[in-house]
């Protein structure tokens, strides 16, 4: 009888072992399943956090945009249409953006023609604000001007630099567009200057002024040089002879490079820049924002003369320049 109970006990022991093994296998399976679920949950959580971090990172930048509007209005008195080209920048975020730089481009080759009448840089665009600038005069200095578009770079409140590209997409600093530089491409430099018409293009006058200024004395044309000077600028008054031109050459002897891009502070006031060789090398090496020393050629538009050179030296504001009513 004891043998029977022992056999039963043995069977019970084996059953316990089998149950224990089965339970262990089940527990192992459940533990592995739980680990997989935990890993999956963590991965999902990390993905959500990464997405939230990315959304937060671009939250301000994604709401900063720039575009150009090109509009025509019929003028009955002239029996034609007038054109107005306006550059607009909007910051729809709740934070300011700073150090905004602007580039206006023309054509399918994306030829940079400068900031034109927009400040460069724009110190700050406040939250929920939109600014606009009339760039009609600047665009009008080029024949192929039917497709003006804009790219901007700016810094958000966290110090991150961004670029809104020509196609409207947003780029990280590591993905910023490379801009062709005029000093690398002589054909581009000529294209950036615009048409050789002093009634449309202030750079045409600035270029003629620089070429005469640095011309060999055997080819220098004093009469042609005088026609470029603004008759209402007191600095050009009196008899401008070759001796006075030589004094101007001496003042500007280290600034014999004319930058290709024109700036405008008003529809009838524009600026070209004379750069030194050292400054030109500095720009070439840095390929970006850098403070440089320049001489400004201030140009003004006169109704009967077209663009003229008002002064050379510091940049003169429009309110520092006399404009008779006949100019408007």
Short mmCIF file of C-alpha atoms in Angstrom, two decimals:
data_model
loop_
_atom_site.label_atom_id
_atom_site.label_comp_id
_atom_site.label_asym_id
_atom_site.label_seq_id
_atom_site.Cartn_x
_atom_site.Cartn_y
_atom_site.Cartn_z
CA UNK A 1 0.00 0.00 0.00
CA UNK A 2 2.84 2.32 0.81
CA UNK A 3 4.28 1.52 -2.58
CA UNK A 4 1.05 2.74 -4.18
CA UNK A 5 1.20 6.03 -2.32
CA UNK A 6 4.82 6.42 -3.16
CA UNK A 7 3.98 5.86 -6.80
CA UNK A 8 1.19 8.40 -6.55
CA UNK A 9 3.52 10.82 -4.80
CA UNK A 10 6.13 10.24 -7.50
CA UNK A 11 3.56 10.95 -10.18
CA UNK A 12 2.52 14.07 -8.24
CA UNK A 13 6.15 15.14 -8.08
CA UNK A 14 6.61 14.63 -11.81
CA UNK A 15 3.37 16.54 -12.39
CA UNK A 16 4.67 19.34 -10.22
CA UNK A 17 7.91 19.39 -12.20
CA UNK A 18 6.02 19.40 -15.50
CA UNK A 19 3.72 22.16 -14.22
CA UNK A 20 6.70 24.13 -12.97
CA UNK A 21 8.53 23.77 -16.27
CA UNK A 22 5.42 24.74 -18.21
CA UNK A 23 4.85 27.70 -15.96
CA UNK A 24 8.50 28.72 -16.35
CA UNK A 25 8.22 28.52 -20.12
CA UNK A 26 5.04 30.58 -20.00
CA UNK A 27 6.64 33.14 -17.69
CA UNK A 28 9.68 33.37 -19.99
CA UNK A 29 7.43 33.89 -22.99
CA UNK A 30 5.41 36.53 -21.14
CA UNK A 31 8.60 38.28 -19.98
CA UNK A 32 9.95 38.40 -23.53
CA UNK A 33 6.61 39.68 -24.77
CA UNK A 34 6.57 42.36 -22.06
CA UNK A 35 10.12 43.38 -22.97
CA UNK A 36 9.16 43.67 -26.62
CA UNK A 37 6.13 45.73 -25.69
CA UNK A 38 8.25 47.94 -23.43
CA UNK A 39 10.81 48.47 -26.18
CA UNK A 40 8.01 49.24 -28.62
CA UNK A 41 6.43 51.70 -26.18
CA UNK A 42 9.79 53.36 -25.54
CA UNK A 43 10.48 53.62 -29.27
CA UNK A 44 7.06 55.15 -29.83
CA UNK A 45 7.59 57.53 -26.93
CA UNK A 46 11.01 58.52 -28.29
CA UNK A 47 9.52 59.07 -31.73
CA UNK A 48 6.77 61.26 -30.29
CA UNK A 49 9.33 63.19 -28.23
CA UNK A 50 11.59 63.60 -31.27
CA UNK A 51 8.65 64.80 -33.35
CA UNK A 52 7.63 67.19 -30.60
CA UNK A 53 11.22 68.42 -30.30
CA UNK A 54 11.46 68.94 -34.06
CA UNK A 55 8.10 70.72 -34.08
CA UNK A 56 9.27 72.96 -31.25
CA UNK A 57 12.60 73.56 -32.99
CA UNK A 58 10.97 74.82 -36.17
CA UNK A 59 7.85 76.31 -34.55
CA UNK A 60 9.00 79.91 -35.00
CA UNK A 61 10.97 79.48 -38.23
CA UNK A 62 8.08 77.77 -40.01
CA UNK A 63 5.94 80.88 -39.48
CA UNK A 64 8.43 83.33 -41.04
CA UNK A 65 7.85 83.83 -44.76
CA UNK A 66 8.87 86.18 -47.57
CA UNK A 67 7.42 86.74 -51.03
CA UNK A 68 7.21 89.22 -53.89
CA UNK A 69 4.00 90.62 -55.38
CA UNK A 70 3.99 92.01 -58.92
CA UNK A 71 0.94 94.18 -59.64
CA UNK A 72 -0.26 96.40 -62.48
CA UNK A 73 -2.71 99.30 -62.35
CA UNK A 74 -4.10 101.17 -65.31
CA UNK A 75 -3.19 104.87 -65.50
CA UNK A 76 -5.79 106.62 -67.62
CA UNK A 77 -3.80 109.86 -68.02
CA UNK A 78 -0.88 107.91 -69.52
CA UNK A 79 -2.99 105.34 -71.39
CA UNK A 80 -0.86 102.54 -70.01
CA UNK A 81 -0.31 100.38 -66.94
CA UNK A 82 2.00 101.19 -64.06
CA UNK A 83 3.87 98.40 -62.33
CA UNK A 84 4.46 98.02 -58.58
CA UNK A 85 6.76 95.30 -57.27
CA UNK A 86 6.58 94.81 -53.51
CA UNK A 87 8.69 92.61 -51.25
CA UNK A 88 6.90 91.36 -48.14
CA UNK A 89 8.19 89.63 -45.00
CA UNK A 90 5.81 88.25 -42.36
CA UNK A 91 6.50 86.81 -38.92
CA UNK A 92 3.31 85.06 -37.79
CA UNK A 93 4.92 83.48 -34.73
CA UNK A 94 4.72 84.71 -31.14
CA UNK A 95 8.46 85.42 -30.94
CA UNK A 96 10.66 87.96 -32.73
CA UNK A 97 13.25 87.02 -35.33
CA UNK A 98 16.42 89.07 -35.76
CA UNK A 99 19.27 89.79 -38.16
CA UNK A 100 17.13 89.24 -41.24
CA UNK A 101 19.06 89.39 -44.51
CA UNK A 102 17.29 89.62 -47.85
CA UNK A 103 18.24 88.62 -51.37
CA UNK A 104 16.13 89.49 -54.41
CA UNK A 105 16.70 87.27 -57.44
CA UNK A 106 15.71 87.39 -61.09
CA UNK A 107 15.18 84.74 -63.73
CA UNK A 108 15.43 80.98 -63.80
CA UNK A 109 19.18 81.12 -63.06
CA UNK A 110 18.48 82.82 -59.73
CA UNK A 111 20.68 85.84 -60.35
CA UNK A 112 21.07 87.84 -57.14
CA UNK A 113 20.44 91.56 -57.61
CA UNK A 114 20.70 92.56 -53.96
CA UNK A 115 18.39 93.60 -51.13
CA UNK A 116 17.35 96.63 -53.22
CA UNK A 117 15.20 98.87 -50.98
CA UNK A 118 15.03 96.51 -48.00
CA UNK A 119 17.42 97.29 -45.10
CA UNK A 120 20.33 94.88 -44.83
CA UNK A 121 20.21 93.47 -42.32
CA UNK A 122 16.77 94.10 -40.87
CA UNK A 123 17.50 94.22 -37.10
CA UNK A 124 14.22 92.65 -35.96
CA UNK A 125 10.82 91.50 -37.23
CA UNK A 126 8.49 91.60 -34.19
CA UNK A 127 5.90 88.90 -33.52
CA UNK A 128 2.70 88.94 -35.56
CA UNK A 129 3.95 91.64 -37.91
CA UNK A 130 4.29 92.02 -41.66
CA UNK A 131 6.56 94.53 -43.41
CA UNK A 132 6.73 95.56 -47.05
CA UNK A 133 9.12 97.47 -49.29
CA UNK A 134 8.61 98.88 -52.78
CA UNK A 135 11.37 97.39 -54.96
CA UNK A 136 9.96 98.60 -58.29
CA UNK A 137 12.87 100.93 -59.08
CA UNK A 138 15.48 98.28 -58.35
CA UNK A 139 13.80 95.62 -60.45
CA UNK A 140 13.34 98.14 -63.27
CA UNK A 141 17.12 98.41 -63.70
CA UNK A 142 17.06 95.03 -65.49
CA UNK A 143 15.50 94.00 -68.78
CA UNK A 144 14.69 90.40 -67.80
CA UNK A 145 12.73 91.39 -64.71
CA UNK A 146 9.47 89.46 -65.07
CA UNK A 147 10.12 86.89 -62.34
CA UNK A 148 11.45 88.57 -59.18
CA UNK A 149 11.61 86.28 -56.15
CA UNK A 150 13.21 86.38 -52.72
CA UNK A 151 15.18 84.36 -50.19
CA UNK A 152 15.80 85.42 -46.59
CA UNK A 153 17.99 84.27 -43.73
CA UNK A 154 17.13 84.99 -40.10
CA UNK A 155 17.87 84.02 -36.50
CA UNK A 156 15.14 82.81 -34.13
CA UNK A 157 14.86 83.65 -30.44
CA UNK A 158 16.95 80.57 -29.53
CA UNK A 159 19.85 81.71 -31.67
CA UNK A 160 19.30 79.24 -34.51
CA UNK A 161 19.92 80.45 -38.04
CA UNK A 162 17.43 79.60 -40.79
CA UNK A 163 16.86 80.26 -44.46
CA UNK A 164 13.61 80.57 -46.35
CA UNK A 165 14.68 79.46 -49.81
CA UNK A 166 13.61 80.76 -53.19
CA UNK A 167 11.14 77.88 -53.56
CA UNK A 168 9.58 78.71 -50.17
CA UNK A 169 11.04 75.74 -48.30
CA UNK A 170 12.76 76.09 -44.92
CA UNK A 171 16.41 75.12 -44.58
CA UNK A 172 18.60 74.35 -41.58
CA UNK A 173 21.91 76.22 -41.31
CA UNK A 174 23.72 73.10 -42.58
CA UNK A 175 21.55 73.16 -45.71
CA UNK A 176 21.80 76.83 -46.62
CA UNK A 177 21.85 77.63 -50.33
CA UNK A 178 25.16 78.48 -51.94
CA UNK A 179 25.06 81.83 -53.71
CA UNK A 180 27.11 82.46 -56.80
CA UNK A 181 29.56 85.31 -56.18
CA UNK A 182 30.30 87.93 -58.82
CA UNK A 183 34.04 87.82 -58.17
CA UNK A 184 33.95 84.14 -59.13
CA UNK A 185 31.95 84.71 -62.31
CA UNK A 186 32.65 87.72 -64.58
CA UNK A 187 29.51 87.09 -66.64
CA UNK A 188 27.41 87.16 -63.47
CA UNK A 189 29.05 90.44 -62.41
CA UNK A 190 28.02 92.06 -65.69
CA UNK A 191 24.48 90.61 -65.42
CA UNK A 192 24.13 91.92 -61.86
CA UNK A 193 24.93 95.49 -62.93
CA UNK A 194 21.83 95.76 -65.12
CA UNK A 195 21.10 97.84 -68.21
CA UNK A 196 23.53 100.63 -69.26
CA UNK A 197 20.82 103.31 -69.02
CA UNK A 198 21.26 106.17 -66.59
CA UNK A 199 17.51 106.83 -66.59
CA UNK A 200 16.77 103.33 -65.31
CA UNK A 201 19.87 102.12 -63.54
CA UNK A 202 21.96 103.96 -60.92
CA UNK A 203 24.66 101.30 -61.18
CA UNK A 204 25.26 102.32 -64.80
CA UNK A 205 26.28 105.78 -63.54
CA UNK A 206 28.30 104.40 -60.61
CA UNK A 207 30.19 102.13 -63.01
CA UNK A 208 30.92 104.98 -65.45
CA UNK A 209 32.04 107.15 -62.50
CA UNK A 210 34.43 104.45 -61.23
CA UNK A 211 35.80 103.70 -64.69
CA UNK A 212 36.53 107.38 -65.36
CA UNK A 213 38.00 107.81 -61.89
CA UNK A 214 40.48 104.97 -62.38
CA UNK A 215 41.09 105.56 -66.09
CA UNK A 216 44.60 106.15 -67.32
CA UNK A 217 45.29 109.88 -67.58
CA UNK A 218 45.78 109.53 -71.31
CA UNK A 219 42.19 108.32 -71.73
CA UNK A 220 40.50 110.25 -68.91
CA UNK A 221 37.58 112.35 -70.19
CA UNK A 222 36.95 115.25 -67.81
CA UNK A 223 33.86 116.40 -69.70
CA UNK A 224 32.26 112.97 -69.50
CA UNK A 225 33.18 112.78 -65.81
CA UNK A 226 31.46 116.09 -65.07
CA UNK A 227 28.20 114.93 -66.70
CA UNK A 228 27.95 112.20 -64.05
CA UNK A 229 28.03 114.66 -61.11
CA UNK A 230 24.85 116.00 -59.52
CA UNK A 231 24.57 119.75 -60.15
CA UNK A 232 22.73 120.33 -56.84
CA UNK A 233 25.43 118.71 -54.68
CA UNK A 234 27.55 121.38 -53.03
CA UNK A 235 30.60 119.13 -52.99
CA UNK A 236 30.78 119.14 -56.77
CA UNK A 237 30.38 122.92 -57.06
CA UNK A 238 33.12 125.03 -58.57
CA UNK A 239 35.54 124.13 -61.29
CA UNK A 240 36.19 120.41 -61.26
CA UNK A 241 39.50 120.16 -63.06
CA UNK A 242 41.93 117.26 -63.28
CA UNK A 243 43.75 118.43 -60.14
CA UNK A 244 40.60 118.02 -58.06
CA UNK A 245 39.98 114.64 -59.68
CA UNK A 246 43.50 113.61 -58.66
CA UNK A 247 42.69 114.59 -55.07
CA UNK A 248 39.62 112.37 -55.19
CA UNK A 249 41.72 109.54 -56.64
CA UNK A 250 44.18 109.89 -53.78
CA UNK A 251 41.36 109.72 -51.23
CA UNK A 252 40.01 106.54 -52.82
CA UNK A 253 43.32 105.00 -53.88
CA UNK A 254 42.73 101.84 -51.82
CA UNK A 255 39.08 101.47 -52.86
CA UNK A 256 39.21 100.57 -56.52
CA UNK A 257 36.63 97.72 -56.55
CA UNK A 258 32.99 98.48 -57.32
CA UNK A 259 30.51 96.08 -55.70
CA UNK A 260 27.97 94.81 -58.22
CA UNK A 261 24.78 95.23 -56.15
CA UNK A 262 22.79 98.45 -55.70
CA UNK A 263 20.93 99.47 -52.54
CA UNK A 264 17.99 101.91 -52.40
CA UNK A 265 16.81 103.93 -49.42
CA UNK A 266 14.09 105.70 -51.44
CA UNK A 267 12.86 105.45 -55.04
CA UNK A 268 15.19 108.33 -56.06
CA UNK A 269 18.15 107.60 -53.77
CA UNK A 270 20.52 104.68 -54.32
CA UNK A 271 23.95 103.55 -53.21
CA UNK A 272 26.89 101.76 -54.77
CA UNK A 273 29.95 100.68 -52.79
CA UNK A 274 33.68 100.97 -53.37
CA UNK A 275 35.71 98.20 -51.73
CA UNK A 276 39.41 97.77 -51.01
CA UNK A 277 41.36 94.72 -52.18
CA UNK A 278 41.61 93.55 -48.56
CA UNK A 279 37.84 93.84 -48.11
CA UNK A 280 37.19 91.94 -51.33
CA UNK A 281 39.48 89.14 -50.14
CA UNK A 282 37.74 89.11 -46.76
CA UNK A 283 34.32 88.69 -48.39
CA UNK A 284 35.63 85.92 -50.66
CA UNK A 285 37.08 83.98 -47.74
CA UNK A 286 34.10 84.35 -45.41
CA UNK A 287 31.32 83.81 -47.96
CA UNK A 288 28.80 85.26 -45.57
CA UNK A 289 27.88 88.05 -43.16
CA UNK A 290 30.92 90.10 -42.25
CA UNK A 291 31.41 93.76 -41.36
CA UNK A 292 33.36 95.54 -44.07
CA UNK A 293 34.73 99.03 -44.62
CA UNK A 294 33.46 100.77 -47.75
CA UNK A 295 33.08 104.13 -49.40
CA UNK A 296 29.52 104.79 -50.53
CA UNK A 297 28.64 106.42 -53.82
CA UNK A 298 25.33 108.15 -53.15
CA UNK A 299 23.27 108.50 -56.32
CA UNK A 300 20.13 110.56 -56.85
CA UNK A 301 17.62 110.62 -59.68
CA UNK A 302 16.93 113.91 -61.46
CA UNK A 303 14.04 114.10 -63.88
CA UNK A 304 16.05 115.79 -66.64
CA UNK A 305 19.38 114.03 -66.07
CA UNK A 306 18.56 110.55 -64.86
CA UNK A 307 20.79 109.14 -62.12
CA UNK A 308 23.71 111.31 -60.96
CA UNK A 309 26.50 111.01 -58.39
CA UNK A 310 25.60 113.15 -55.38
CA UNK A 311 28.52 112.28 -53.13
CA UNK A 312 31.29 109.84 -52.20
CA UNK A 313 32.02 108.87 -48.59
CA UNK A 314 29.48 108.13 -45.86
CA UNK A 315 26.01 107.03 -46.96
CA UNK A 316 23.72 110.06 -47.18
CA UNK A 317 20.09 109.76 -46.11
CA UNK A 318 17.29 110.99 -48.40
CA UNK A 319 16.42 113.78 -45.95
CA UNK A 320 19.98 115.14 -46.36
CA UNK A 321 19.47 115.68 -50.10
CA UNK A 322 17.69 118.56 -51.81
CA UNK A 323 14.92 117.56 -54.23
CA UNK A 324 13.14 120.39 -56.09
CA UNK A 325 9.45 119.91 -56.83
CA UNK A 326 10.31 119.49 -60.50
CA UNK A 327 11.92 116.14 -59.67
CA UNK A 328 8.58 114.69 -58.57
#
